[in-house]
C-alpha positions as CSV (number, residue, x, y, z in Angstrom):
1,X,-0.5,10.5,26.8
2,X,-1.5,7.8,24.7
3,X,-2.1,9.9,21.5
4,X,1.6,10.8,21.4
5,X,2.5,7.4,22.4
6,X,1.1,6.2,19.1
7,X,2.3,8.8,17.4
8,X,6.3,8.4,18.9
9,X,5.9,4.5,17.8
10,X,4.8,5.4,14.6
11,X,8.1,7.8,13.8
12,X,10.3,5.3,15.6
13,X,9.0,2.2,13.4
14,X,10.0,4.4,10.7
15,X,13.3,5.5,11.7
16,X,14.4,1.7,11.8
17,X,13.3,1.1,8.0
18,X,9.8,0.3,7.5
19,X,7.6,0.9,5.0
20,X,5.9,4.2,4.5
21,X,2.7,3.7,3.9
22,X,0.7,4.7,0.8
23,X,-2.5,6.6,1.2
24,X,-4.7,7.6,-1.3
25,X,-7.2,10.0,-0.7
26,X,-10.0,10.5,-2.9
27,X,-13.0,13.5,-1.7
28,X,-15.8,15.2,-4.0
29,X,-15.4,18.0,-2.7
30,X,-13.3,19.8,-0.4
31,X,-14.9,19.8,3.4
32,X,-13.4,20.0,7.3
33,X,-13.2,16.4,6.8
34,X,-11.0,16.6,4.4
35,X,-8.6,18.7,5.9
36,X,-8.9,16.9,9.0
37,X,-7.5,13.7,7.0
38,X,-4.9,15.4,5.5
39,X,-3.5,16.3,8.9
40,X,-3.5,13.3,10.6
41,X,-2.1,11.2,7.1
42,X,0.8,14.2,6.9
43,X,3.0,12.4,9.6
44,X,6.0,10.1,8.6
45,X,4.5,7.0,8.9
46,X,2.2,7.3,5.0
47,X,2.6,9.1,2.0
48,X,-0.1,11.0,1.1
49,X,-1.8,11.3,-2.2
50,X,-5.0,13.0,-2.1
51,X,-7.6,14.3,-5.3
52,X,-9.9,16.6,-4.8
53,X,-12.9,17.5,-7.2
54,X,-13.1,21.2,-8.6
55,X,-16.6,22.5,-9.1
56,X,-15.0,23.6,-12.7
57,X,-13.9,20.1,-13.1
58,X,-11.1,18.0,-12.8
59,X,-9.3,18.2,-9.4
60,X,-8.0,20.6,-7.0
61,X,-4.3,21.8,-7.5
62,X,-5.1,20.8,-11.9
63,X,-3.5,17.3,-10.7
64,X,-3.1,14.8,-13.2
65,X,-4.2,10.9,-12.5
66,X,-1.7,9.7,-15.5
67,X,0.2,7.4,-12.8
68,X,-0.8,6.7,-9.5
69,X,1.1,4.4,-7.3
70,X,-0.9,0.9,-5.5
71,X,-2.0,2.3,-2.4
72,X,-2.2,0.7,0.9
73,X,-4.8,2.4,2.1
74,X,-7.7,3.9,0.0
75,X,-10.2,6.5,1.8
76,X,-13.2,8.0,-0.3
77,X,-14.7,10.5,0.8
78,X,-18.1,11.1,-0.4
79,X,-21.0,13.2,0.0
80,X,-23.1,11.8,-3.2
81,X,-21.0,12.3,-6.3
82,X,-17.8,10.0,-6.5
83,X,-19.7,7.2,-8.0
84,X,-21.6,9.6,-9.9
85,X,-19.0,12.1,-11.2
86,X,-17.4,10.2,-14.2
87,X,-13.6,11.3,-13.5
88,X,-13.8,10.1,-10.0
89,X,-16.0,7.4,-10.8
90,X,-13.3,6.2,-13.3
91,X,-10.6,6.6,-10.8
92,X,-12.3,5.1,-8.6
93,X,-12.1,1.8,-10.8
94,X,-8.9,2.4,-11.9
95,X,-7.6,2.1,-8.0
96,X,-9.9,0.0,-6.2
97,X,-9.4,-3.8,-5.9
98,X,-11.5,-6.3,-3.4
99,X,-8.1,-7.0,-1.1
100,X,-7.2,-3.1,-0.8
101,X,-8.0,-1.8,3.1
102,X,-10.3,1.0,2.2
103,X,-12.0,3.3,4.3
104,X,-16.0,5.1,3.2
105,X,-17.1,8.2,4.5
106,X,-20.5,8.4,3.6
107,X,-21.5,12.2,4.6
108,X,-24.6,12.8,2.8
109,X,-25.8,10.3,-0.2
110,X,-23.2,8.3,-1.7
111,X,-23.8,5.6,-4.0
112,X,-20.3,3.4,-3.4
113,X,-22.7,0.2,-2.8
114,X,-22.9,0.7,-6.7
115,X,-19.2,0.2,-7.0
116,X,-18.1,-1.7,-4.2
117,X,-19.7,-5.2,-4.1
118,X,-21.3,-6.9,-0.7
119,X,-22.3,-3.0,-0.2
120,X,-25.5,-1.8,-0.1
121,X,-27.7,1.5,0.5
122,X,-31.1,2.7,1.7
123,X,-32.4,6.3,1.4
124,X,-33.6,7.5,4.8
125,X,-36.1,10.6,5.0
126,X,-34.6,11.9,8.4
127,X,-31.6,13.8,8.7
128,X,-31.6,15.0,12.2
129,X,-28.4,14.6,14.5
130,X,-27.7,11.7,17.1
131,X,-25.0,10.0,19.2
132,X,-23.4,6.9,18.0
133,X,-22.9,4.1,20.8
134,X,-21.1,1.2,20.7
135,X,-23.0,-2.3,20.0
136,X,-22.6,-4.9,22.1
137,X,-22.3,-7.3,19.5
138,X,-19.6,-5.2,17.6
139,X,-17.0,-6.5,21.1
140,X,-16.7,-9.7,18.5
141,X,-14.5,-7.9,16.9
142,X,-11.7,-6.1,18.1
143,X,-12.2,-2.6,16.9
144,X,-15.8,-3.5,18.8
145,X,-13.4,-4.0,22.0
146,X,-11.1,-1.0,21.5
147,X,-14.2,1.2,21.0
148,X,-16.2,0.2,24.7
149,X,-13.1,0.4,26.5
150,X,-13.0,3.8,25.7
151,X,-15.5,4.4,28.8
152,X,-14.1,2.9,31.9
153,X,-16.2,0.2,33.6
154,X,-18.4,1.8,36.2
155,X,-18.0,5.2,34.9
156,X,-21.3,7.6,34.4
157,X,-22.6,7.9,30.5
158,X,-20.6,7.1,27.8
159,X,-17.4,8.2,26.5
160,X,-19.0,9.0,22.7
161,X,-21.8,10.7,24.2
162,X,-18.9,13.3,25.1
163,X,-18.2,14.0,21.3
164,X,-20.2,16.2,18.7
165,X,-22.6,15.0,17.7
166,X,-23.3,13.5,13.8
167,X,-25.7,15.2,11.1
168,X,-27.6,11.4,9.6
169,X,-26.8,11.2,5.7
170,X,-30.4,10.8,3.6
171,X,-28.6,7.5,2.4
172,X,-27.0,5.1,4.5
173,X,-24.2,2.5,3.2
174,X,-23.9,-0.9,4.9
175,X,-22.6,-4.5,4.7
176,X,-22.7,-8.1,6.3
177,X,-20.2,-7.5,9.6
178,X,-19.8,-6.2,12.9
179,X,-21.3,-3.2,13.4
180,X,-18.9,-1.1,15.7
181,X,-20.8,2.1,16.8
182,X,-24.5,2.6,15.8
183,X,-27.5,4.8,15.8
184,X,-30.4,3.5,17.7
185,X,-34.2,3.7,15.7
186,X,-37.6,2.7,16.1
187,X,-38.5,-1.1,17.5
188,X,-34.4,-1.2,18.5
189,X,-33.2,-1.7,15.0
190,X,-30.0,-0.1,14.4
191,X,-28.4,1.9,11.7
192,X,-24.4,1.2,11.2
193,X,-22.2,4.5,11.8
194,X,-19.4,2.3,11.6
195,X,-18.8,-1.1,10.3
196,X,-16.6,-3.4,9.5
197,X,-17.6,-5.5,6.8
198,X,-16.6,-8.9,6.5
199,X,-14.5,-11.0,4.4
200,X,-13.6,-7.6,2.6
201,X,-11.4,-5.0,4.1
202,X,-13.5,-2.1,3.9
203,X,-14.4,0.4,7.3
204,X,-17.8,1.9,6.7
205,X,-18.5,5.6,8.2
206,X,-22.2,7.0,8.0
207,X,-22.6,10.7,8.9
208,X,-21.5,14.2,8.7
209,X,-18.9,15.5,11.0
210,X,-16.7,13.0,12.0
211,X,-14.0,16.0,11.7
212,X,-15.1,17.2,15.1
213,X,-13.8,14.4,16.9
214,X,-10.8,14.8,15.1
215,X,-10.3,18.2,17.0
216,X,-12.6,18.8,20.1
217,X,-10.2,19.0,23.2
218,X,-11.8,16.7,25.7
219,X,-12.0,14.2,23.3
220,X,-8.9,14.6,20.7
221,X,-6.3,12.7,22.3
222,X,-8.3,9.0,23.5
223,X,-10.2,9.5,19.7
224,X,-7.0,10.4,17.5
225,X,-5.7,7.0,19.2
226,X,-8.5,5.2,18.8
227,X,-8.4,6.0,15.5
228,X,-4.6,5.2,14.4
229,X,-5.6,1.7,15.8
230,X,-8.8,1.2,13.4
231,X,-5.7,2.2,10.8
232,X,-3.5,0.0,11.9
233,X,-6.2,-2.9,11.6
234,X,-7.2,-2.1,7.7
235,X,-3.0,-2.0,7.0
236,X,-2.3,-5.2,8.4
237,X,-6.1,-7.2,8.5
238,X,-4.2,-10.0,6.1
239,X,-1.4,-11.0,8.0
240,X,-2.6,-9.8,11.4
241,X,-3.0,-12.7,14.1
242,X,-3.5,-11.4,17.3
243,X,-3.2,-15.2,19.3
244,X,-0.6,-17.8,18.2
245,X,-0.2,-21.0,19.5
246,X,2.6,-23.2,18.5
247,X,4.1,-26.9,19.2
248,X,6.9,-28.1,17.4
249,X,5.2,-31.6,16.7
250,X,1.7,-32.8,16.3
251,X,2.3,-36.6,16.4
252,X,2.9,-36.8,20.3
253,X,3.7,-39.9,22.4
254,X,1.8,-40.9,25.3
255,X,3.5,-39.1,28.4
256,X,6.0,-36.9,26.2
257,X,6.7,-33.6,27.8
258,X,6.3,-31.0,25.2
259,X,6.5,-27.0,25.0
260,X,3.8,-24.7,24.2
261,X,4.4,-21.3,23.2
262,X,1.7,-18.7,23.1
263,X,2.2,-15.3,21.3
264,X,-0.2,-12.1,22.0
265,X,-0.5,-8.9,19.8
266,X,-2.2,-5.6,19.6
267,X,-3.5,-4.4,16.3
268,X,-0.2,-2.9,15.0
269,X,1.7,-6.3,15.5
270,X,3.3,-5.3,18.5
271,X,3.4,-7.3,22.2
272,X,0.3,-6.9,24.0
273,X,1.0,-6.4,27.5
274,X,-2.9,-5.9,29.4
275,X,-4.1,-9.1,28.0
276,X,-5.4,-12.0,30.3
277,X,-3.9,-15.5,28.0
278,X,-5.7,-18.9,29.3
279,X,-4.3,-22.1,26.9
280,X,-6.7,-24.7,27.6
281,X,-6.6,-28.8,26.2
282,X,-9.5,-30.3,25.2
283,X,-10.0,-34.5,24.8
284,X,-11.9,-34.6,21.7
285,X,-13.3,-37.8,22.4
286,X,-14.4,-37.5,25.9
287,X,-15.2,-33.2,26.0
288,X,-13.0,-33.0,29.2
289,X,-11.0,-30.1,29.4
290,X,-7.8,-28.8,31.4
291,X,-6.6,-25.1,31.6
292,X,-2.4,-25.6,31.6
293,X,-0.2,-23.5,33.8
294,X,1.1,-20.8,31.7
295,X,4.6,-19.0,32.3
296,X,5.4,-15.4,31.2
297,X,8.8,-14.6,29.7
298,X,8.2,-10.9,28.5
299,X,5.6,-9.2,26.9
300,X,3.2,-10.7,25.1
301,X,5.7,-14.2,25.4
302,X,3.8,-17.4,27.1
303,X,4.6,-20.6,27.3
304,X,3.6,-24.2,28.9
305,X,4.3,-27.9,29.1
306,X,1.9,-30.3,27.8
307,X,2.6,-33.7,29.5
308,X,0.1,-36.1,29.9
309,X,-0.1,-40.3,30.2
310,X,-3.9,-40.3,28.0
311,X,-3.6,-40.8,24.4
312,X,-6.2,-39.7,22.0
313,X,-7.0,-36.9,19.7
314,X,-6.9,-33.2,21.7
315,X,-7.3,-29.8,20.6
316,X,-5.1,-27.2,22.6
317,X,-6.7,-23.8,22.3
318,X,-5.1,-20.3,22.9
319,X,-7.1,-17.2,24.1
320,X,-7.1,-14.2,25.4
321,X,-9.3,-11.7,27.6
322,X,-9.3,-7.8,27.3
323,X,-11.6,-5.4,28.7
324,X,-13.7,-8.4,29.4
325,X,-13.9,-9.6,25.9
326,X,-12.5,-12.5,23.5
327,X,-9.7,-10.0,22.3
328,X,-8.2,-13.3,19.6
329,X,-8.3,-16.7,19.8
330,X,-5.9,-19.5,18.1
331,X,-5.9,-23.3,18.2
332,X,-4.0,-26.3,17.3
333,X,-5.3,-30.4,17.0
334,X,-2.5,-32.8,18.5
335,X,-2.5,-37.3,18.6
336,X,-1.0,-38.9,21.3
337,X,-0.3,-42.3,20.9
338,X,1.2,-45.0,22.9
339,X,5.0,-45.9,21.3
């Protein structure tokens, strides 16, 4: 069951001393979304801090926002009134910096793009339901990947045609990035459900009742594991590096037989084992190119010799395959001269 696999790792990783981390939650109201959240945030891996607005203003629960703790994660919730509402509007500013992994749920007509910069909106007059489908140019990215593999290859329809379907908000919220799942209009063009938006790391989800997925049966399990993995992305999108290649020494002499090591990870920093590695040297000067002969010494764990009697400038480049896309990719520039 990979749902409680995730969820076993996340209590073990725990266990052995990591950091809990910090979630704040921030909703204008409180919806089945909401809830939904709250459940799958409550287990020991974060912390939880959630405000809810009152309709007699200020928040559910009378909470006070005197002194809130940095947060590693940072999900508003929004059906048109956080950036409106001057208490969360305020909080809002208070918490939010450019680095912090933040998550949008737009349900209805938020104005965030007001807020957040590199966002931006566009009121829409329908508001009927659809099915979001992956893009095929979201598999650049590897929440683009994780999200087609879903549907095995060869199988009939589409695994997110099997889930509830989503109400469209009047406004939509978007960026410059890979758009991951998306709904389909008129002359092909497409409307981001959820993006990732680049250079920022900020998840952007357009529609109402994305809680569904959180609980229908047929769906629960692969979904509730997708989604700890889009987590796992926003908590560690600054250090993560899902390819590295390393050599000791870049200065090289002509026929000098030198190690390669080649490291492979999934999206919570762990050894990736269904990856397909290929390290492959390219002459700079002449274009020629040579896949090397890699040897695996555990999970993730590769390694080669580069030994060669041509000197010149060469660029060694690390990559790897998974669910027939470029999961990462990681190079290195070496000199070989002649002692």
């Amino acid at each position: 069951d990979q749902a409680g696999k995730f969820t076993s790792d996340r209590k073990r990783r725990v266990m052995v001393g990591k950091k809990r981390f910090r979630v704040l939650l921030l909703a204008d109201a409180l919806t089945p979304l909401v809830t939904e959240l709250q459940r799958v945030y409550s287990d020991t891996a974060y912390q939880l801090t959630n405000y809810v607005s009152s309709k007699r203003g200020g928040f559910l629960g009378g909470k006070l926002i005197k002194n809130i703790p940095p947060a590693d994660l940072l999900i508003l919730l929004d059906n048109g009134n956080l950036a409106v509402n001057p208490q969360t509007r305020e909080l809002i500013q208070r918490v939010y910096r450019d680095t912090l992994p933040t998550i949008v749920f737009n349900e209805n007509k938020s104005e965030l793009d007001q807020m957040i910069k590199g966002l931006r909106g566009v009121t829409l007059s329908r508001s009927e339901s659809f099915t979001p489908l992956p893009v095929a140019s979201g598999k650049s990215h590897p929440l683009g990947i994780l999200a087609g593999s879903l549907t095995p290859a060869g199988a009939a329809g589409d695994y997110w045609t099997t889930l509830p379907p989503l109400l469209a908000p009047e406004r939509w919220i978007s960026g410059t990035g890979p758009i991951i799942l998306s709904r389909v209009e008129s002359k092909n063009e497409l409307s981001p459900v959820m993006q990732i938006i680049t250079d920022k790391p900020v998840l952007i989800c357009n529609g109402l009742g994305w809680w569904r997925w959180f609980l229908r049966p047929p769906g629960q399990a692969q979904f509730s594991a997708y989604w700890q993995q889009v987590t796992d992305y926003l908590l560690r999108i600054r250090q993560l590096k899902l390819v590295k290649i390393h050599i000791d020494r870049k200065n090289l002499s002509v026929g000098e037989d030198v190690p390669v090591s080649l490291q492979v990870q999934d999206l919570d920093g762990r050894p990736l084992a269904d990856g397909a590695p290929v390290v492959t040297q390219i002459n700079l000067s002449t274009g020629e190119s040579e896949n090397l002969r890699l040897n695996q010494h555990g999970t993730g764990d590769y390694d080669t010799k580069l030994r060669t009697l041509t000197s010149g400038r060469f660029l060694l480049t690390g990559a790897v395959q998974r669910f027939g896309e470029v999961w990462g990719t990681d190079s290195v520039e070496i000199v070989r001269a002649h002692v």
